[in-house]
Every structure is written in C-alpha cells, then in structure tokens.
XYZ file of C-alpha atoms in Angstrom:
520
model
C -14.060 47.574 -10.201
C -15.860 45.740 -7.784
C -14.692 42.733 -5.685
C -17.296 40.859 -7.047
C -16.126 41.071 -10.209
C -12.851 40.117 -9.738
C -12.614 36.565 -11.764
C -9.686 33.988 -11.962
C -8.235 35.315 -14.865
C -8.140 38.812 -13.849
C -4.730 38.065 -11.310
C -1.454 38.388 -12.360
C 0.870 35.941 -13.145
C 2.771 36.109 -10.477
C -0.242 35.299 -7.967
C -1.978 32.743 -10.283
C 1.602 30.916 -9.930
C 1.380 30.655 -6.290
C -2.243 29.819 -5.935
C -1.886 26.669 -8.613
C 1.192 25.608 -6.356
C -0.664 25.325 -3.764
C -2.574 22.604 -5.603
C -2.397 19.231 -6.497
C -0.842 18.674 -10.179
C -3.286 15.942 -10.755
C -5.878 18.226 -9.309
C -4.949 21.099 -11.385
C -4.844 18.978 -14.509
C -8.259 17.755 -14.174
C -9.717 21.221 -13.211
C -8.384 23.494 -15.793
C -6.967 21.049 -18.870
C -9.463 22.197 -22.084
C -10.559 25.090 -20.484
C -9.141 26.413 -23.944
C -7.229 29.617 -22.096
C -3.768 30.216 -23.680
C -2.640 31.684 -20.689
C -3.734 28.929 -18.135
C -2.527 26.467 -20.692
C 0.839 28.166 -20.111
C 0.597 28.278 -16.485
C -0.804 24.472 -16.084
C 2.570 23.762 -18.346
C 4.861 25.767 -16.013
C 4.268 23.909 -13.042
C 3.440 20.324 -13.879
C 7.088 20.241 -16.157
C 9.027 21.530 -13.275
C 6.955 18.926 -10.431
C 5.489 15.518 -11.093
C 2.449 13.905 -11.569
C 1.423 11.715 -8.175
C -1.350 9.344 -9.627
C -0.742 7.359 -5.746
C -0.367 9.726 -2.820
C -1.941 12.786 -3.036
C -4.820 11.411 -5.054
C -6.072 8.402 -5.777
C -7.688 7.552 -8.541
C -11.455 7.052 -9.422
C -11.994 5.000 -12.573
C -13.855 8.693 -13.988
C -11.068 10.660 -13.125
C -8.706 7.927 -14.539
C -10.584 7.552 -17.886
C -10.498 11.067 -18.545
C -6.715 11.240 -18.286
C -5.682 8.438 -19.992
C -8.278 9.641 -22.402
C -8.162 13.632 -22.421
C -5.449 14.762 -20.276
C -2.107 12.654 -21.001
C -2.713 13.162 -24.739
C -2.334 16.392 -24.684
C 0.204 17.434 -21.833
C 2.823 14.074 -22.165
C 5.571 15.560 -23.957
C 6.557 18.065 -21.063
C 5.952 15.350 -18.082
C 9.244 14.259 -16.545
C 8.101 11.964 -13.610
C 5.506 9.874 -12.941
C 4.452 8.488 -9.695
C 2.077 5.085 -10.515
C 0.439 2.010 -8.870
C 1.060 -0.849 -11.530
C -2.323 -1.975 -11.476
C -2.739 1.139 -13.214
C 0.710 1.900 -14.822
C -0.115 0.152 -18.390
C -3.203 2.610 -18.993
C -1.317 5.442 -18.178
C 2.184 4.676 -19.820
C 0.003 4.167 -23.044
C -2.066 7.369 -22.930
C 1.502 9.068 -24.591
C 4.894 8.837 -25.655
C 6.798 10.978 -22.782
C 9.495 11.738 -24.851
C 10.769 13.633 -21.449
C 10.060 10.985 -18.701
C 12.883 10.450 -16.849
C 11.526 9.710 -13.254
C 9.216 7.029 -12.544
C 8.299 5.593 -9.062
C 5.751 2.093 -8.708
C 4.112 1.412 -5.835
C 2.997 -2.271 -5.263
C 6.277 -3.895 -7.516
C 5.926 -7.348 -8.002
C 8.471 -9.655 -9.466
C 5.684 -10.350 -11.871
C 6.006 -6.719 -12.875
C 9.652 -6.966 -14.184
C 8.866 -10.065 -16.033
C 5.875 -8.821 -17.985
C 6.950 -5.314 -18.569
C 11.171 -4.894 -17.978
C 11.246 -6.799 -21.341
C 12.111 -5.910 -25.237
C 8.644 -6.872 -26.122
C 7.336 -4.232 -23.358
C 5.564 -1.226 -25.386
C 7.149 0.839 -22.604
C 11.012 -0.419 -24.200
C 12.706 3.062 -24.770
C 10.853 5.021 -22.317
C 12.312 1.999 -19.518
C 15.551 0.987 -21.264
C 16.842 4.349 -23.102
C 15.258 7.351 -20.729
C 14.601 6.569 -16.729
C 17.446 7.612 -14.730
C 15.622 7.694 -11.695
C 13.653 4.600 -10.892
C 11.797 3.779 -6.989
C 10.017 0.453 -7.364
C 7.782 0.020 -3.868
C 8.726 -3.930 -3.081
C 5.172 -5.613 -2.461
C 7.082 -9.345 -2.887
C 7.458 -10.340 1.073
C 10.228 -11.635 2.006
C 9.519 -15.525 2.982
C 11.159 -19.189 2.602
C 9.034 -19.734 -0.748
C 11.341 -16.901 -2.858
C 15.217 -17.569 -3.430
C 16.925 -14.680 -2.490
C 19.704 -15.736 -5.109
C 16.690 -16.737 -7.606
C 14.933 -13.323 -7.154
C 18.656 -11.225 -7.375
C 18.800 -13.058 -10.796
C 15.468 -12.829 -12.100
C 14.820 -9.135 -10.581
C 17.492 -6.519 -9.464
C 20.644 -8.177 -11.950
C 17.894 -7.695 -14.622
C 16.560 -4.224 -13.752
C 20.443 -3.339 -13.987
C 21.073 -4.643 -17.487
C 17.295 -3.417 -19.019
C 17.447 0.249 -17.576
C 20.954 1.361 -19.440
C 20.878 5.173 -18.434
C 20.018 4.412 -14.812
C 21.512 7.027 -12.257
C 19.454 6.700 -9.436
C 17.640 2.755 -8.116
C 15.479 2.969 -4.714
C 14.066 -0.394 -3.626
C 11.853 0.345 -0.574
C 9.313 -2.323 1.164
C 5.778 -1.500 0.431
C 4.995 -2.294 4.100
C 6.219 -3.481 7.446
C 7.541 -6.374 5.586
C 11.333 -6.800 4.437
C 11.073 -7.168 0.623
C 13.149 -10.180 -0.806
C 16.941 -8.946 -0.320
C 19.433 -8.758 -2.432
C 22.138 -11.709 -2.803
C 25.410 -11.629 -4.644
C 27.578 -14.598 -4.222
C 29.413 -16.252 -6.620
C 28.444 -13.677 -8.925
C 30.602 -11.962 -10.895
C 31.668 -8.305 -10.937
C 29.677 -7.431 -14.384
C 26.681 -8.664 -12.466
C 26.209 -5.951 -10.280
C 28.354 -3.371 -12.814
C 27.332 -0.032 -13.459
C 29.082 2.745 -14.775
C 26.426 5.215 -14.189
C 24.740 4.375 -11.252
C 25.222 7.256 -8.909
C 22.406 6.518 -6.024
C 21.457 3.094 -4.299
C 19.250 1.974 -2.189
C 18.765 -1.592 -1.313
C 18.197 -4.678 1.239
C 20.934 -6.928 1.075
C 20.902 -10.587 2.567
C 24.622 -10.315 4.559
C 27.659 -7.964 4.917
C 29.273 -9.863 2.435
C 26.703 -8.465 -0.579
C 27.408 -4.584 1.209
C 31.217 -5.002 0.650
C 30.462 -7.177 -2.835
C 28.459 -3.872 -3.817
C 32.004 -1.528 -2.882
C 34.173 -3.655 -4.412
C 34.704 -0.882 -7.213
C 31.651 -2.672 -9.621
C 29.526 0.284 -8.714
C 32.631 3.007 -9.104
C 30.400 6.190 -9.862
C 28.358 6.058 -6.518
C 28.405 9.053 -4.406
C 24.770 7.856 -2.366
C 25.078 4.341 -0.549
C 21.724 3.602 1.924
C 21.693 -0.497 2.714
C 19.872 -2.153 4.959
C 21.697 -5.445 6.267
C 19.427 -8.435 7.380
C 22.824 -9.790 9.269
C 26.258 -8.561 9.975
C 28.621 -11.526 10.268
C 32.251 -12.658 9.793
C 33.410 -11.709 6.092
C 34.729 -14.153 3.940
C 35.927 -11.675 1.643
C 39.717 -12.271 2.271
C 40.491 -10.771 -1.408
C 37.721 -8.207 -2.020
C 38.312 -4.909 -3.565
C 39.419 -2.653 0.232
C 40.478 0.538 -1.449
C 39.369 3.971 -0.266
C 35.660 5.216 -1.591
C 36.633 8.345 -2.890
C 33.627 9.218 -4.575
C 31.083 8.202 -1.786
C 29.514 11.102 0.177
C 26.559 9.760 1.446
C 26.135 5.964 3.299
C 23.464 4.544 5.669
C 23.796 1.044 7.527
C 21.073 -0.316 9.067
C 20.822 -3.300 10.770
C 18.096 -4.228 12.896
C 19.042 -8.020 14.238
C 21.777 -8.652 16.965
C 25.357 -9.038 15.867
C 27.774 -10.432 17.986
C 30.882 -9.678 15.560
C 30.528 -6.051 15.093
C 34.578 -5.580 16.341
C 36.383 -8.288 13.718
C 38.810 -6.496 11.569
C 36.767 -7.287 8.673
C 33.366 -5.729 9.052
C 31.676 -2.469 9.902
C 34.796 -0.232 10.950
C 36.839 -1.279 8.631
C 34.832 -0.322 5.856
C 33.623 3.002 7.496
C 37.432 4.221 7.193
C 37.761 3.440 3.243
C 34.715 6.647 3.580
C 37.857 8.641 3.883
C 35.087 11.465 1.628
C 32.359 11.439 3.188
C 29.758 14.259 4.100
C 27.044 12.401 5.855
C 26.429 9.265 7.526
C 23.706 7.288 9.192
C 24.053 4.263 11.398
C 21.163 2.282 12.873
C 23.269 -0.976 14.831
C 22.517 -3.523 17.541
C 25.664 -5.125 19.073
C 25.719 -7.843 21.838
C 28.718 -9.292 23.868
C 28.992 -12.534 25.888
C 31.575 -13.375 28.004
C 32.773 -14.355 31.563
C 35.127 -10.749 31.657
C 34.045 -7.664 29.883
C 36.229 -4.412 30.343
C 34.951 -0.912 30.394
C 36.483 0.046 27.697
C 34.718 -2.376 25.778
C 31.218 -2.153 27.519
C 29.255 -0.243 24.718
C 29.788 1.717 22.071
C 29.978 5.259 23.401
C 31.069 8.939 22.147
C 34.528 7.980 22.703
C 34.865 4.774 20.487
C 32.825 6.118 17.592
C 35.319 9.034 17.265
C 38.465 7.593 18.109
C 37.718 4.964 15.810
C 35.642 5.520 13.093
C 34.743 9.861 13.180
C 38.113 10.639 12.914
C 39.002 9.118 9.647
C 36.312 10.774 8.292
C 37.247 14.969 8.370
C 34.672 16.236 5.432
C 31.924 14.771 7.556
C 29.044 17.531 8.731
C 25.907 15.395 9.317
C 25.812 11.451 11.927
C 22.552 10.228 12.718
C 23.016 6.822 14.333
C 20.964 4.909 16.861
C 23.599 1.964 18.364
C 22.294 -0.309 21.526
C 25.208 -2.523 22.783
C 23.963 -5.529 25.251
C 26.629 -6.852 27.307
C 26.116 -10.192 29.454
C 29.381 -10.980 31.515
C 29.175 -12.977 34.152
C 32.278 -11.396 36.110
C 31.615 -7.517 34.975
C 30.662 -5.554 38.046
C 30.747 -2.341 36.243
C 28.035 0.412 36.427
C 28.137 3.311 34.572
C 24.968 6.045 34.308
C 23.334 8.181 31.700
C 25.612 11.324 32.614
C 28.889 8.497 32.675
C 28.119 7.844 29.070
C 26.784 11.238 27.854
C 30.194 12.730 28.892
C 31.922 10.651 25.962
C 30.140 13.345 23.935
C 30.874 16.208 25.144
C 33.166 17.142 22.110
C 30.712 15.581 19.479
C 30.400 18.828 16.600
C 27.139 16.810 14.404
C 24.649 17.685 16.958
C 22.456 16.511 20.187
C 23.030 13.165 21.785
C 21.094 11.135 24.279
C 21.834 7.681 26.086
C 20.045 5.335 28.549
C 21.402 2.831 30.571
C 19.480 -0.116 30.903
C 20.545 -2.679 33.506
C 18.708 -6.101 34.494
C 19.626 -9.101 36.400
C 22.986 -9.677 38.157
C 25.234 -9.387 34.943
C 22.754 -7.795 32.055
C 23.617 -4.613 30.264
C 21.985 -2.356 27.601
C 23.489 1.105 26.510
C 21.529 2.731 24.169
C 22.871 6.209 22.591
C 21.260 8.069 19.677
C 21.419 11.218 17.686
C 18.597 13.669 18.696
C 16.033 14.550 16.738
C 15.427 10.904 16.517
C 14.576 9.956 12.527
C 14.726 6.547 12.244
C 10.760 4.851 11.794
C 11.646 1.549 13.365
C 13.201 0.340 16.727
C 13.288 -3.341 18.238
C 15.227 -2.668 21.405
C 13.696 -2.498 25.244
C 13.176 1.276 26.971
C 10.555 2.558 29.085
C 7.826 3.487 27.063
C 8.173 7.175 27.747
C 11.237 7.279 26.774
C 10.541 5.839 23.222
C 7.276 8.015 22.888
C 9.686 11.276 24.056
C 13.183 10.376 21.983
C 11.623 8.246 19.134
C 8.601 10.392 17.848
C 8.620 9.267 14.160
C 8.099 5.942 15.220
C 6.154 3.707 13.083
C 6.830 -0.132 13.559
C 7.095 -1.054 16.823
C 7.706 -4.835 18.001
C 8.136 -5.891 21.922
C 10.020 -8.763 22.767
C 10.461 -9.632 26.801
C 12.384 -12.703 27.312
C 12.962 -11.966 30.840
C 9.030 -10.852 31.215
C 9.524 -7.947 33.636
C 7.472 -5.144 32.200
C 8.088 -1.488 32.413
C 7.538 1.032 35.708
C 5.682 3.762 35.151
C 8.190 5.751 37.813
C 9.976 6.401 33.778
C 7.308 8.829 33.012
C 7.436 11.287 35.913
C 3.954 13.063 34.993
C 2.059 10.022 35.455
C 0.301 11.191 31.928
C -1.259 9.603 28.807
C 1.833 8.197 26.227
C 1.113 9.183 22.631
C 3.048 7.202 19.734
C 1.495 9.571 17.186
C 2.956 7.587 13.977
C 2.976 4.191 14.903
C 1.232 2.162 12.624
C 1.935 -1.234 13.212
C 2.316 -3.292 16.644
C 3.775 -6.741 17.614
C 3.628 -7.880 21.347
C 3.407 -11.744 20.795
C 6.454 -11.947 22.961
C 6.234 -10.105 26.366
C 3.116 -10.638 28.577
C -0.561 -9.268 29.358
C 1.064 -6.439 30.580
C 2.317 -5.225 27.702
C -0.938 -5.847 26.257
C -2.611 -3.681 28.551
C -0.243 -0.830 28.380
C -0.636 -0.233 24.844
C -4.397 -0.453 24.058
C -6.242 0.685 27.430
C -6.237 4.594 26.347
C -5.987 5.807 29.753
C -2.245 4.797 29.478
C -1.132 5.093 25.759
C -3.020 6.486 22.959
C -2.377 4.864 18.891
C -4.408 7.207 16.920
C -2.821 5.832 13.650
C -2.714 1.839 14.598
C -3.870 0.215 11.676
C -2.040 -3.493 12.224
C -1.768 -5.559 15.241
C 0.187 -8.560 15.854
C -0.963 -10.386 19.236
C -0.924 -12.899 21.670
C -5.083 -14.487 21.993
C -5.215 -14.870 25.690
C -3.554 -12.164 26.526
C -5.619 -10.061 23.792
C -9.083 -12.211 25.562
C -8.180 -11.208 29.005
C -6.997 -7.279 28.567
C -10.368 -6.790 26.559
C -12.128 -8.725 29.116
C -13.441 -11.413 26.650
C -13.769 -8.706 23.640
C -16.074 -6.018 25.735
C -13.820 -3.512 27.690
C -14.798 -0.137 26.309
C -11.243 1.420 27.238
C -9.044 -1.012 24.508
C -11.462 -0.161 21.807
C -10.456 3.275 21.042
C -6.490 1.912 20.108
C -8.195 -0.438 17.789
C -10.972 1.578 16.039
C -8.488 1.343 13.114
C -6.672 -1.602 12.760
C -7.231 -3.284 9.622
C -4.645 -6.104 10.054
C -5.172 -8.342 13.078
C -2.757 -11.374 13.475
C -3.549 -13.070 17.035
C -1.519 -15.603 18.001
C -1.743 -18.804 20.250
C 1.029 -19.832 23.147
C 2.227 -23.171 21.758
C 1.870 -26.142 24.768
C 4.309 -28.635 25.505
C 2.766 -31.416 26.407
C 4.690 -34.557 28.733
C 6.148 -36.304 25.517
C 9.771 -34.343 25.038
C 9.858 -32.116 21.486
C 5.907 -32.850 21.091
C 3.878 -29.724 20.475
C 0.380 -28.827 20.140
C -0.289 -26.047 17.860
C -4.214 -24.380 16.967
C -5.746 -25.803 14.308
C -6.636 -23.712 11.435
C -10.165 -24.083 12.000
C -9.454 -22.360 15.570
C -7.143 -19.813 14.101
C -10.302 -18.445 12.069
C -12.374 -19.053 15.420
C -10.073 -16.666 17.161
C -9.572 -14.081 14.461
C -13.344 -14.039 13.786
C -13.807 -13.646 17.442
C -10.986 -11.309 18.083
C -12.096 -9.009 15.318
C -15.600 -8.647 15.370
C -14.195 -6.613 18.846
C -12.972 -4.134 16.645
C-alpha cells in the first residue's frame, strides 16, 4: 500500500482512538457525526460517553455550530452523554435537544439567581433531569456580593432551594465566576433541616462567618467526605451548644480566609474544629492572623511549624497531604523579639508533608509579619505584603493581586539579587489603589515587571496619569495592552471642615475613564 493511499479509516481502532482522544469532544462530534460510518459511530460513542461535552471552555460556540448541534448532533447522541458544561445563555437550547437519560453531571457558567428562579422549579421541562438524575452540580456564580443582595434571602431563595430541588445531589460546588465573591451562605436561625442532606459527599462553598462553617458540620451533612469552604470572617463563635463530635467521615478539608482574624486562638474557633477531623487525609489552610497587644511572648509571635504540629497535625494520624499559607502579623509595643527566616524554618524540620518556606518581615519599631507556606504555592490569590521578587518566585500561579500599603513604604530592589525583570505569568487582576505611585510604576513599566495576561486593572487616577506621563509613556503600554476592565479612582480630598469630603462627580469619573481607556 502506498503512503498516499492511506486513509483515516485504514488505521486500526487503537490508533484511531489515540488520535480522537487528543481532540476536543465537541470538535469530534461536529466533524464526524453524520458520516454514516458504523465503525466511526462506535468509536465516537466510546469516547464521548466516557468523557464530557464542554460547550464553554474548550470550544466557544458560534451560532452556526450551535444550530447544528441542537438540530442534528444532540438528538442523535444525547442518550450516551454523562456530563455537560454549559453557559446559561445557551443552556435551554442544548437541554431541549434531547432527553439525556444518562446525564448525571452538570456544570453551569454565568449562573445567576434568576436562572434558579426560572429553571430550578417543578414547571421546568428539565425537571426530571435536575430533580432525579443530577448527582454532580457545579455553579460558576455570577451574582456579585454587595449590599444590594441580602445573604440570608439569597440563602433561602437559592442555596436552600437547590438542596431541596436536586434530590440526588452528591457533589455541589459553587465557584465565583470572577475575582469578586458571590453572595455567601448564611444560615443563622435556620433549622438543621434547612441544609440537610443524606446524600451530599462533596461541598465547595463560601460562607459569611465561621459560625456558618460550624453549622454545616453539626451533623446535617453526615455523609460529607470533602468540604472546601471560604469564610469571609473568622470571629468568636456563638454556637455554645453546637454539635462538636468528631467528623469521622471527613477526608478532605480546605479552609480559606483572606481577611485578617484577631481571634484565631480562642477555644471555640479554628484549632478545636481541626482537632475533630481525626480521619482527615488532605488539609488546606489559608489564614491571615493579627495579634495586637502591649506584650507578646516568643511562643505566640507567629504560627510556625511547631505550633502546627503540636496543636493540629498530631491529631490527624491519617493525614498525608498538607498545603498551607499562614501569615501572622504582630504589633506589640514591648516586644523586642527578632527571629530570622532560618529560625522559623527550623521549626518545620520534621514536617513530613513536603517542602516549606518562610519569610520574616519587620516594619517600624514593633511590627512583624511572619509568612509560612508550603511549596509549590498552589493558591491563586495573596493579600499580604511581600517583596515582588518573593511573590513572583514563591507564588507562580497567582491570578489576583491586591496591593495595600498603609505605611506607604516601598519594596527594595535588593530583594531581587539579579535585578532582572519580574514576570507574573498567570496574573489577570491587579489592584493598586492604596499604595502609592511607586507600586504603579513597578508593575506597569515593562522594564520592571511583565504582566502578559493582565485583563483587569484598578488604580488611582492621579498615580496612573503620573506614571504614564499623561498617558503617553510607551514603556507602560505593554502591560496594559490586554486590559479589558479598567477601574480608576480619585483620592478623597478633605476640606477645612471636619467630617466633610469631596468626591469626584459622575461626569468627572466618566472623563477620567475615557482619558485612561484611550491609553489602552
């Protein structure tokens, strides 16, 4: 057989399967469905039935492509599809294209409260699928958390209703669609039956306060094996009579709190909860702790390896994976303790869960920030003050970065011994509104820092105007070239009268944005 005579169907099934598995399932169906070749039909069914159809991430839909799927492809292949990834804008058309008797997993992008009101009801044509078939539900929530949305009402109308409506649910993940948080779960004054489930094993969600995290672990979700929770605030618990039995089914736990907590060490907070997880196998912690007082002893200066081992990890004999970032900021008037990075690193010498790193940051006469974290750094956000070089080196996956520097001190280039250009390869969102123009120059000038994926920038107008030399400086265009969302702010100006402020008018904001966006 000549090489020019070899066709796709001349290849054996093993090679054909290898080739097809490297292609996107949407592209396979779009290109090969309808050829009327029985052998290809069997191969296509084998691939798609064991994977997913992703209409969002891997294959953005044109109208022509979506029309062909809904009118021809899905009516012929719906019966072996097990998972769909959809945007809510096209969800109805795609779900109406077939009966999907084997569909058990659904992932929705751009989910909003109105979607739940419209489709998660008994009158929906997808009632049977949602109510009885779906076991895995992932919602990329596009409802931004602000004062206009009351979290307790959102909990009742959205979260609680999902738990009731999806009767076969085993996995529920609610994820923010953008860098903004969605309305958190609030279950104050709710009975234990409100968020009760005898089937749920995996839950990923944001809650308002630490009390709500404890509520979810009071026995109402007894089958839970994986719990990933982001808490807006860790503060004193009021749940004196809350169920505090050991969580024997929990195997994986992740706790994230991006805001400072002043109450980490109280007896009813984080440490006691972790000690109840005696069968835990995987643990992830992101905590920012603040200690303020006149006297601080060496033992309480920071959360280090010795504290983690003695207070937490020793109570988890089955733990084999531990990822963490913990910063402890101490401001003590009469504490002259000074520890080096090596002093803190020595406390992790017997840590058996992988490599760790630490950074000691001293500021002023009595301020200390101790950062300890596991390597590689897997978190996508960081809110603490570190040198730019340390951040880019230690946090390679960082996507969202907010810079706040109330002390108005700036990083020193000595932190970067090679004085090379620093690059944040994954950073998409940058906020520099409370730091000063030094930081704007550090990040926007391409000879200092490279931001190849930056799409959202929030910055003070005067700083931006100064650093870009009235929006004409070529060295600052490179890092701004892909910015799609620009938020400019103007500093508040106080006049002679106390408690009075002058804010820029709406027309002034409009002119500022037009001027800045013309630079992009």
